[in-house]
Tab-separated table of C-alpha atoms in Angstrom:
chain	number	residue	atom	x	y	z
A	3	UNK	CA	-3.173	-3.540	34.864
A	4	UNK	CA	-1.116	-0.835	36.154
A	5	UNK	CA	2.480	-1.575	34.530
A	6	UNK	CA	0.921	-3.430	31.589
A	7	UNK	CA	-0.433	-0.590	29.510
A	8	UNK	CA	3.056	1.361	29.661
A	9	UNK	CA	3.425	2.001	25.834
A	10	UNK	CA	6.280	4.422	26.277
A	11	UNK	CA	8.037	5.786	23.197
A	12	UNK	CA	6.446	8.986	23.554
A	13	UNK	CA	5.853	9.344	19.672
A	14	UNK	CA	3.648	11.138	18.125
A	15	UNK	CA	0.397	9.893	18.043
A	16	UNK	CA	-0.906	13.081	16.187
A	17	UNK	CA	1.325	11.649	12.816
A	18	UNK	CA	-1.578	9.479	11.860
A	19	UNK	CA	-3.340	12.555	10.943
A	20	UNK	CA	-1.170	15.090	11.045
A	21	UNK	CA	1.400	14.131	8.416
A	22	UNK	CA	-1.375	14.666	5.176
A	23	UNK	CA	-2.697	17.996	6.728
A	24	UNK	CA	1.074	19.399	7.906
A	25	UNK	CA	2.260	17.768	4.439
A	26	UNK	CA	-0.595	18.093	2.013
A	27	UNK	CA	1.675	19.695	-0.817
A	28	UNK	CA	4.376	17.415	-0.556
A	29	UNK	CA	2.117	14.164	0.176
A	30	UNK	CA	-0.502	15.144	-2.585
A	31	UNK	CA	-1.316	11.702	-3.736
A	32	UNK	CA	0.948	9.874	-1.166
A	33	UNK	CA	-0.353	6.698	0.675
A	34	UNK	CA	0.394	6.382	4.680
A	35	UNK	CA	1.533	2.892	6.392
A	36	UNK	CA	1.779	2.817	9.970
A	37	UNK	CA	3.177	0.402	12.130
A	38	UNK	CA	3.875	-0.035	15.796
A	39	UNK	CA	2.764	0.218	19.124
A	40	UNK	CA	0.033	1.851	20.962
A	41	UNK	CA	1.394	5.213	20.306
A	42	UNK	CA	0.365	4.880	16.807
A	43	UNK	CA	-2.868	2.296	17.057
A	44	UNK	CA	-5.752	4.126	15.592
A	45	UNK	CA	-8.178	1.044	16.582
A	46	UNK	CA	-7.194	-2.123	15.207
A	47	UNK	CA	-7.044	-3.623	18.973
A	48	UNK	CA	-11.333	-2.141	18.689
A	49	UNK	CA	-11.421	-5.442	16.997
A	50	UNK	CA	-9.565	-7.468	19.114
A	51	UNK	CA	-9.937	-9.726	22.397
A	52	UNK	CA	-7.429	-7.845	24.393
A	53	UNK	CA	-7.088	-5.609	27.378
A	54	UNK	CA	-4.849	-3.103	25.388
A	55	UNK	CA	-7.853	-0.677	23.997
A	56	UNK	CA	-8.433	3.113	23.924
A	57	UNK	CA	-12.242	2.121	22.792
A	58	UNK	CA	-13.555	3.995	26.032
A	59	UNK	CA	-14.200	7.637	27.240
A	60	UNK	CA	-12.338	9.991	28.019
A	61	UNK	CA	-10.044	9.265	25.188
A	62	UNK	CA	-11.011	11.029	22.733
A	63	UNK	CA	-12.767	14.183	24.559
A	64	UNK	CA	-11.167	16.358	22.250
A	65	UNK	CA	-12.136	14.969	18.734
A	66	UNK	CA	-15.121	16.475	16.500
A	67	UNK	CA	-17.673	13.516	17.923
A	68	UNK	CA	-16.453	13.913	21.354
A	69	UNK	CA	-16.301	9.984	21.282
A	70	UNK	CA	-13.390	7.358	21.575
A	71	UNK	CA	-12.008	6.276	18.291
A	72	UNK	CA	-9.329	3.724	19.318
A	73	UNK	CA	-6.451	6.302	19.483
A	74	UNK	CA	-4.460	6.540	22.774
A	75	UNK	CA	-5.280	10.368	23.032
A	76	UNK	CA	-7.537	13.073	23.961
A	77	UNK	CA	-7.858	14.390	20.527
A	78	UNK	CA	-6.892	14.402	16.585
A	79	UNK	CA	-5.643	16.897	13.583
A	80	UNK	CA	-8.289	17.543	11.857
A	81	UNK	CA	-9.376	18.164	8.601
A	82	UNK	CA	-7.768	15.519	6.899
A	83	UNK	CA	-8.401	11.398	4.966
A	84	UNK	CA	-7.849	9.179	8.131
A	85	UNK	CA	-5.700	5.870	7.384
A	86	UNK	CA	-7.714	3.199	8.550
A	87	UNK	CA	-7.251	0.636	10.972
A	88	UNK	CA	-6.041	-2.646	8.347
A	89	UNK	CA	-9.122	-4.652	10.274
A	90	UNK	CA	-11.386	-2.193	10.096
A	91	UNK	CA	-14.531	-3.412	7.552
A	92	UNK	CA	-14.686	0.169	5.658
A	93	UNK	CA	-11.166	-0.312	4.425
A	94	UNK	CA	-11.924	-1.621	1.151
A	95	UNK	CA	-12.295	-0.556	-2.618
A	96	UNK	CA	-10.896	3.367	-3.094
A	97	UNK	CA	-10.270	3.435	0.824
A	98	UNK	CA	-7.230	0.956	-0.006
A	99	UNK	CA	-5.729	3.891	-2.253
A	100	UNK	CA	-5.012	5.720	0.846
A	101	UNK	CA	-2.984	3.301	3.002
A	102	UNK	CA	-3.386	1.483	5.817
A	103	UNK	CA	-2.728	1.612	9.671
A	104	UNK	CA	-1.498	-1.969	11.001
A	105	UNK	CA	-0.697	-0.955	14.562
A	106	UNK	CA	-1.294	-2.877	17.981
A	107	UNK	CA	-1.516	-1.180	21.014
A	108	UNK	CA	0.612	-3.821	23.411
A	109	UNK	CA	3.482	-4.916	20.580
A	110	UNK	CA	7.408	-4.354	20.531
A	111	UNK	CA	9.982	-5.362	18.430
A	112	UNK	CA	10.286	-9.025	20.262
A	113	UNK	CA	7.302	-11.945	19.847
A	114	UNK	CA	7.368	-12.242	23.616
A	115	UNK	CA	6.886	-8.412	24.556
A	116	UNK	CA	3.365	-7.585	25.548
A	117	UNK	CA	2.425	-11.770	26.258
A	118	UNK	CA	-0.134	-10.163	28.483
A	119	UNK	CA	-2.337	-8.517	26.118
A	120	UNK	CA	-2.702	-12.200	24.648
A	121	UNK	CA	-4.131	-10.801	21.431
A	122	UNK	CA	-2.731	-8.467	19.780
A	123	UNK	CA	-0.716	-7.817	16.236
A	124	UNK	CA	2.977	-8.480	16.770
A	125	UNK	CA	5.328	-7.201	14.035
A	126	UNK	CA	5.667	-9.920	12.640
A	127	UNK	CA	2.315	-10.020	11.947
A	128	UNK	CA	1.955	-6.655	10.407
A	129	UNK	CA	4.436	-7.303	7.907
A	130	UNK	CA	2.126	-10.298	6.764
A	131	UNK	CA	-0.964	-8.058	6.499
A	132	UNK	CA	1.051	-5.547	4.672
A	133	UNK	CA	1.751	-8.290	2.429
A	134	UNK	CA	-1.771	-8.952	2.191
A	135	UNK	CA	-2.821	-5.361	1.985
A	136	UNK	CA	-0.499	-5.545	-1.180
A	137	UNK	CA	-2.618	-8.241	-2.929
A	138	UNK	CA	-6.243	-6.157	-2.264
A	139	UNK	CA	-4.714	-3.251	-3.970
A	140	UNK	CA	-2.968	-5.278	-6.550
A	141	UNK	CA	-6.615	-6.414	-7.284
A	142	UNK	CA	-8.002	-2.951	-7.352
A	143	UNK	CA	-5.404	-1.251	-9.418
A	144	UNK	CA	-3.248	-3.975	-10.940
A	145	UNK	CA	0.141	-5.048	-9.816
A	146	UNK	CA	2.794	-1.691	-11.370
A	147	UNK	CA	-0.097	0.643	-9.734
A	148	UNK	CA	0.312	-1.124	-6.306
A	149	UNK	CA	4.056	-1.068	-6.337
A	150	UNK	CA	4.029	2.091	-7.088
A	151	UNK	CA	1.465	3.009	-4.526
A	152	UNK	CA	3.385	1.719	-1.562
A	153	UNK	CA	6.827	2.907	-2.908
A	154	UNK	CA	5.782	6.231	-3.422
A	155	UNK	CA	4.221	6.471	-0.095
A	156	UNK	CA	5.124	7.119	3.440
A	157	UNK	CA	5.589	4.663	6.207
A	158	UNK	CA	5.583	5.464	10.064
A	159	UNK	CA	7.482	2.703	12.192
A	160	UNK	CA	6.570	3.253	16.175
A	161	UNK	CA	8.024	-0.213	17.962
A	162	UNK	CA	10.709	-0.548	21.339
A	163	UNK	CA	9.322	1.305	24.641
A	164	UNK	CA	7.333	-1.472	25.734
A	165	UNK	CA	10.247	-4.294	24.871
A	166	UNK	CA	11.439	-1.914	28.053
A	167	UNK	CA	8.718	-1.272	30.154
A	168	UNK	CA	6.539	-4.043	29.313
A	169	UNK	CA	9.012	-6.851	28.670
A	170	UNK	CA	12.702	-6.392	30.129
A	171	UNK	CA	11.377	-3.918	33.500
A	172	UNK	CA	7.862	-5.292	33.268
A	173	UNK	CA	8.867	-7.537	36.773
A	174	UNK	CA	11.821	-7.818	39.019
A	175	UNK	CA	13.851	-10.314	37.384
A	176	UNK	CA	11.941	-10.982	33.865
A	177	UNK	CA	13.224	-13.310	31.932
A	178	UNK	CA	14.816	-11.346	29.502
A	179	UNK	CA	17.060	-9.195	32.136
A	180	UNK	CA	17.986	-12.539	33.436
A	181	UNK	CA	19.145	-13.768	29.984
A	182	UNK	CA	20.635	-10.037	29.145
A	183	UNK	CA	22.933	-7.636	30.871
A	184	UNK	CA	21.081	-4.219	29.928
A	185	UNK	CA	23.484	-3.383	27.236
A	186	UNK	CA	23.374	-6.696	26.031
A	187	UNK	CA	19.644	-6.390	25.654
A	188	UNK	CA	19.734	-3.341	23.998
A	189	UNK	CA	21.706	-4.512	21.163
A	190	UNK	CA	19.537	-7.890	20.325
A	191	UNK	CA	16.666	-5.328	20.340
A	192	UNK	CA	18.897	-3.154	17.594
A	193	UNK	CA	19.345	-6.733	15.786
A	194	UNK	CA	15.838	-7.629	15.854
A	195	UNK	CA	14.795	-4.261	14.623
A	196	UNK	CA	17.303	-4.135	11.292
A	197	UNK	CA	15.289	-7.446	10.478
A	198	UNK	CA	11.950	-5.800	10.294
A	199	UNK	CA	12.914	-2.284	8.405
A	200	UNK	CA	15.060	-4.529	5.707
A	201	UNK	CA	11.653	-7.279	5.683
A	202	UNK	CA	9.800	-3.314	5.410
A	203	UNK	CA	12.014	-2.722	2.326
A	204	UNK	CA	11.461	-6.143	0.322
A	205	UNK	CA	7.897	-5.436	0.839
A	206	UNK	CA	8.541	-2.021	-1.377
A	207	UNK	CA	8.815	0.249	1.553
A	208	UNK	CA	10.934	3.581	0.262
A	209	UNK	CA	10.581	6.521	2.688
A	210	UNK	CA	10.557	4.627	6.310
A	211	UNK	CA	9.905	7.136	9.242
A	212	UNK	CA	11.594	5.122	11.942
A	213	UNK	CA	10.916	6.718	15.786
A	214	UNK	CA	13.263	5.785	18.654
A	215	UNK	CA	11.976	5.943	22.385
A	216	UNK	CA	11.254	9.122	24.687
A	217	UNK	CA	12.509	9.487	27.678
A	218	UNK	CA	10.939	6.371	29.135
A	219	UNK	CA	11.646	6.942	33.020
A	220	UNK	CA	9.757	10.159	32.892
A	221	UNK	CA	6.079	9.325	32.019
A	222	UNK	CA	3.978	9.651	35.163
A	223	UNK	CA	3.461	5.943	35.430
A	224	UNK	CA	7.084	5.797	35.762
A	225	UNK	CA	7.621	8.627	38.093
A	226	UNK	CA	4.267	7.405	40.228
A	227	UNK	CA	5.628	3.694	40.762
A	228	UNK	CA	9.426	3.647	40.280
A	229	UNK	CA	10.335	6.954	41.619
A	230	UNK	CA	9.629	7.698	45.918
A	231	UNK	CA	10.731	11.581	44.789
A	232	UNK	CA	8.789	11.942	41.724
A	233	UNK	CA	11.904	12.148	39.592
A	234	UNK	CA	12.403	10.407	36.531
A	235	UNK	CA	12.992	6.727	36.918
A	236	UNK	CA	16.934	5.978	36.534
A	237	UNK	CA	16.745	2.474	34.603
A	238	UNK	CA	14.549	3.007	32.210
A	239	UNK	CA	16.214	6.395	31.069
A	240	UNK	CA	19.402	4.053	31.045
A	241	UNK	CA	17.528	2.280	28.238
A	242	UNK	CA	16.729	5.004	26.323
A	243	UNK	CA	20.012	6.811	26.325
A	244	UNK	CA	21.536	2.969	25.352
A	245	UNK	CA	19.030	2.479	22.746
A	246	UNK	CA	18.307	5.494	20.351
A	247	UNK	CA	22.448	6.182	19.207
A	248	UNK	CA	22.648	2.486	18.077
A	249	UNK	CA	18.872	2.902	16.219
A	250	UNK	CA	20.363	6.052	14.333
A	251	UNK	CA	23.518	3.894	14.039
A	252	UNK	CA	21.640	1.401	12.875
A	253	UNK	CA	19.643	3.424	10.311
A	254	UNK	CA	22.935	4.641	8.948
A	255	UNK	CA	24.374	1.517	8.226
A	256	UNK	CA	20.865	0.690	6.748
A	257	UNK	CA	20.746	3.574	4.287
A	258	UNK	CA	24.373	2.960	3.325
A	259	UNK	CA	24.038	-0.579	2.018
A	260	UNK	CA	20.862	0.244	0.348
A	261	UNK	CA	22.910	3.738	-1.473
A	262	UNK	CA	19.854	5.718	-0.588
A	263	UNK	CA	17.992	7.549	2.602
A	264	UNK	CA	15.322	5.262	2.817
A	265	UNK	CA	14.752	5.411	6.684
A	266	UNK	CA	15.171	8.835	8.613
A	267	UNK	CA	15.447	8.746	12.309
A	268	UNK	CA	13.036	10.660	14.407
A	269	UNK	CA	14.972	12.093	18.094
A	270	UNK	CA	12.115	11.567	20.180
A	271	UNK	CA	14.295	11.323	23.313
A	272	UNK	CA	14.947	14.687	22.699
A	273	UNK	CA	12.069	16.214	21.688
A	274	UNK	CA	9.972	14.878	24.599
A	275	UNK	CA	13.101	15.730	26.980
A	276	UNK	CA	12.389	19.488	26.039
A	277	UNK	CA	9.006	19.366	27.254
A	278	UNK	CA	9.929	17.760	30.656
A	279	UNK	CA	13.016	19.974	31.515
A	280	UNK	CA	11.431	23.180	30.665
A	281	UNK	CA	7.747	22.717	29.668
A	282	UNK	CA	6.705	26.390	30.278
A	283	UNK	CA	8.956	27.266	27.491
A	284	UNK	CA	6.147	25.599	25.110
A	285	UNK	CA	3.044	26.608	26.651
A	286	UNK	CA	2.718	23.540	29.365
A	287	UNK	CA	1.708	24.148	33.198
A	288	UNK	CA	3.278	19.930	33.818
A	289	UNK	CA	5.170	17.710	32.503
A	290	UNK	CA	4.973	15.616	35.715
A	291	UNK	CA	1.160	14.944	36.069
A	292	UNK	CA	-0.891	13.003	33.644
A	293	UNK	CA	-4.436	14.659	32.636
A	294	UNK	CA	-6.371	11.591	33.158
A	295	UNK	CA	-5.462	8.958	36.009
A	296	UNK	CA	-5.674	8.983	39.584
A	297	UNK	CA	-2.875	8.834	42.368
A	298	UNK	CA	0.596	10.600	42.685
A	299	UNK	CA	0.980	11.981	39.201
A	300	UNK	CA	-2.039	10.718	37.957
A	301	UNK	CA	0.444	8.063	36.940
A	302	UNK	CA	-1.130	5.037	38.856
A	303	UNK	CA	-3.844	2.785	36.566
A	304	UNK	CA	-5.444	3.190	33.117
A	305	UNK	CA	-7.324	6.754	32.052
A	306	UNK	CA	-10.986	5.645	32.724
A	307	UNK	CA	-14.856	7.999	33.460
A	308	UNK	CA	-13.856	7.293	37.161
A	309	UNK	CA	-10.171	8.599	36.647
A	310	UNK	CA	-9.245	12.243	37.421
A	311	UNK	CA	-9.695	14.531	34.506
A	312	UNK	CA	-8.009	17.867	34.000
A	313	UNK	CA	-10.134	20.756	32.340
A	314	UNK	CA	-7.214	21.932	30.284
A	315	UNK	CA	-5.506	19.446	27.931
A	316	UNK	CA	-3.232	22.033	25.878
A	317	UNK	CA	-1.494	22.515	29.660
A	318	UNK	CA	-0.757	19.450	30.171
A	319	UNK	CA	2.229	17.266	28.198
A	320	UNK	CA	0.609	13.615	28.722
A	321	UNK	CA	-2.662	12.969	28.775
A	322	UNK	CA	-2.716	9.720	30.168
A	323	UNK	CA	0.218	7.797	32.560
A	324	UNK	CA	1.655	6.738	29.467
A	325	UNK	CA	0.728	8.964	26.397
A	326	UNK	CA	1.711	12.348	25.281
A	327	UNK	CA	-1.211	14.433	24.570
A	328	UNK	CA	-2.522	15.846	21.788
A	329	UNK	CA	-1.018	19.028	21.541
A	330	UNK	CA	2.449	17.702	22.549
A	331	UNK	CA	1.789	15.081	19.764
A	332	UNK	CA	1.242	18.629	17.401
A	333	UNK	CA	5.236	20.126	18.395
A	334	UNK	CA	6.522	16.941	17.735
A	335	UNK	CA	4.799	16.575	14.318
A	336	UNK	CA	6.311	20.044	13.584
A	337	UNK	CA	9.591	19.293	14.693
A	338	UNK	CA	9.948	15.917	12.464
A	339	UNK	CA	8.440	17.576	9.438
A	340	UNK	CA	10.295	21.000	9.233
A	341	UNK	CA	12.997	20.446	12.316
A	342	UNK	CA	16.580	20.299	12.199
A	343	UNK	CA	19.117	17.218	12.159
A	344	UNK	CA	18.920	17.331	15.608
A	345	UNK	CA	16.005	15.401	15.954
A	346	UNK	CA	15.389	14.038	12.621
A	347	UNK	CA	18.143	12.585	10.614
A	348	UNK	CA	19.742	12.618	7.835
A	349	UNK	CA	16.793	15.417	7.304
A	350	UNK	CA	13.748	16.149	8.113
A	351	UNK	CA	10.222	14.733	6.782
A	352	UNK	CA	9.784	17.564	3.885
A	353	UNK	CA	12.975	17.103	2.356
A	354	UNK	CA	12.418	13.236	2.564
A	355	UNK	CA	9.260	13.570	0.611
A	356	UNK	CA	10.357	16.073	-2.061
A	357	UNK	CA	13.091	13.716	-3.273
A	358	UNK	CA	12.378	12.629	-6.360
A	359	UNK	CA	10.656	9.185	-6.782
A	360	UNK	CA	13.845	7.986	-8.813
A	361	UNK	CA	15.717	7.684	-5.291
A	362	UNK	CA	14.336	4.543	-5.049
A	363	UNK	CA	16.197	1.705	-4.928
């Protein structure tokens, strides 16, 4: 499964926790919706028939239990409400009130990204249980309650690395790089994408955290099987640079016909590009070598108990061929939530949430 796992949009994982701990003036109260990729999957795909799971050690070496919890990661913020996975049986009655986490490791913004996984929750499918989500809570707290819940609350969108590495790069000659010239691609992706934040925003949706893609030519995986030098992999950083201006493009034009910022744009590409160009500058030994894998980079395969495993996470910037790890997760967090325009726009995630609930639209 070497390619197939390459969930690459080097988000945060760390904002399913960290947001209501980083936050917890400003999101007193506030319910969290997450949806997306691996790099936000807190364990839905636990309750799935697929190949795309985190369910295993190591992951999760570095949380309170020691044990894996579903999360592509070493380790979580603590001391904070979790948002639980939407199939997960304990989310029900006052758990509802806190939001839910509708995430599939495996998914992009296309239906036919990810076919190898089989079963997991494609977008399209999210927005249906969010949907559905909407009618438990309606029952629990009556219909103005419910939209006020999920208006008032925050919403974490993590899709588009693996329509690269896992659809368009996943094999010489794919089907979709036959149908599209790379450019070409890149703007049906944008298309595609507008359709799910404006579904997002019928569904009540008001403060829409939208992430682009990292670097994606950099992650070990990359660097281990694209790459005879070790040096980040050419095409897919193509993609990236072609794909994260027309997002925040897109995002503008969003926010403009809607007369209100109701998605801000998250500059992962950046963010993550820091760590790799200079990572000693934050407190990283690598930024080329995974923590858990084996081969060059630690980049080849899936993190397993047979896998390499480095004795220092905090050193390392991704924990697995694919994922940042946890404390990378943490700078990025801090950089979306107090940063500058740079890499969040049109401001940053504390300014989003301390606009008054009128804004909405």
């Amino acid at each position: 499964m070497a390619n197939s796992m390459v969930l690459v949009s080097l988000m945060a994982l760390g904002l399913l926790m960290a947001f209501s701990t980083t936050t917890q003036v400003e999101a007193a109260a506030r319910a969290f919706f997450v949806f997306g990729d691996s790099l936000v999957d807190n364990g839905n795909n636990n309750y799935l028939a697929t190949t795309a799971r985190a369910d295993s050690p190591p992951y999760g070496i570095d949380t309170p239990t020691r044990r894996p919890t579903g999360r592509f990661s070493n380790g979580d913020a603590l001391g904070s409400e979790p948002t639980l996975p939407y199939l997960s049986p304990e989310l029900r009655g006052e758990k509802l009130l806190v939001g839910a986490n509708f995430a599939s490791a495996g998914v992009g913004i296309l239906n036919d990204t990810g076919i190898q996984f089989i079963n997991i929750i494609r977008m399209f499918r999210q927005l249906q249980y969010f949907q559905e989500y909407q009618t438990r809570l309606a029952e629990l707290v009556g219909n103005d309650e419910a939209q006020r819940i999920v208006s008032d609350g925050l919403v974490l969108i993590t899709v588009g690395g693996n329509d690269f590495v896992n659809n368009y790069f996943l094999i010489p000659f794919s089907a979709r790089s036959r149908q599209f010239l790379l450019p070409d691609y890149v703007t049906y992706l944008i298309s595609e994408y507008k359709k799910i934040l404006m579904r997002l925003h019928d569904l009540g949706a008001r403060r829409v955290l939208v992430t682009g893609t990292g670097p994606l030519g950099c992650v070990p995986a990359e660097r281990a099987m694209r790459s005879p030098n070790g040096e980040c992999a050419p095409e897919l950083q193509q993609a990236a640079s072609l794909f994260n201006p027309q997002l925040v493009q897109m995002i503008n034009e969003l926010n403009s016909e809607y007369g209100a910022n109701i998605f801000i744009a998250a500059n992962t590409q950046l963010q993550t590009s820091d760590f790799i160009t200079n990572p000693g500058a934050y407190g990283f030994t690598t930024s080329k070598i995974a923590c858990c894998g084996q081969g060059p980079y630690n980049g080849i395969g899936l993190c397993t108990a047979f896998s390499n495993l480095c004795s220092n996470r905090d050193e390392y910037v991704f924990w697995d061929p694919f994922h940042p790890s946890e404390r990378a997760n943490g700078i990025i967090v801090n950089n979306i939530v107090s940063g500058s325009t740079n890499y969040v726009s049109p401001m940053n995630l504390s300014t989003l949430l301390a606009l008054n609930s009128d804004t909405r639209t």
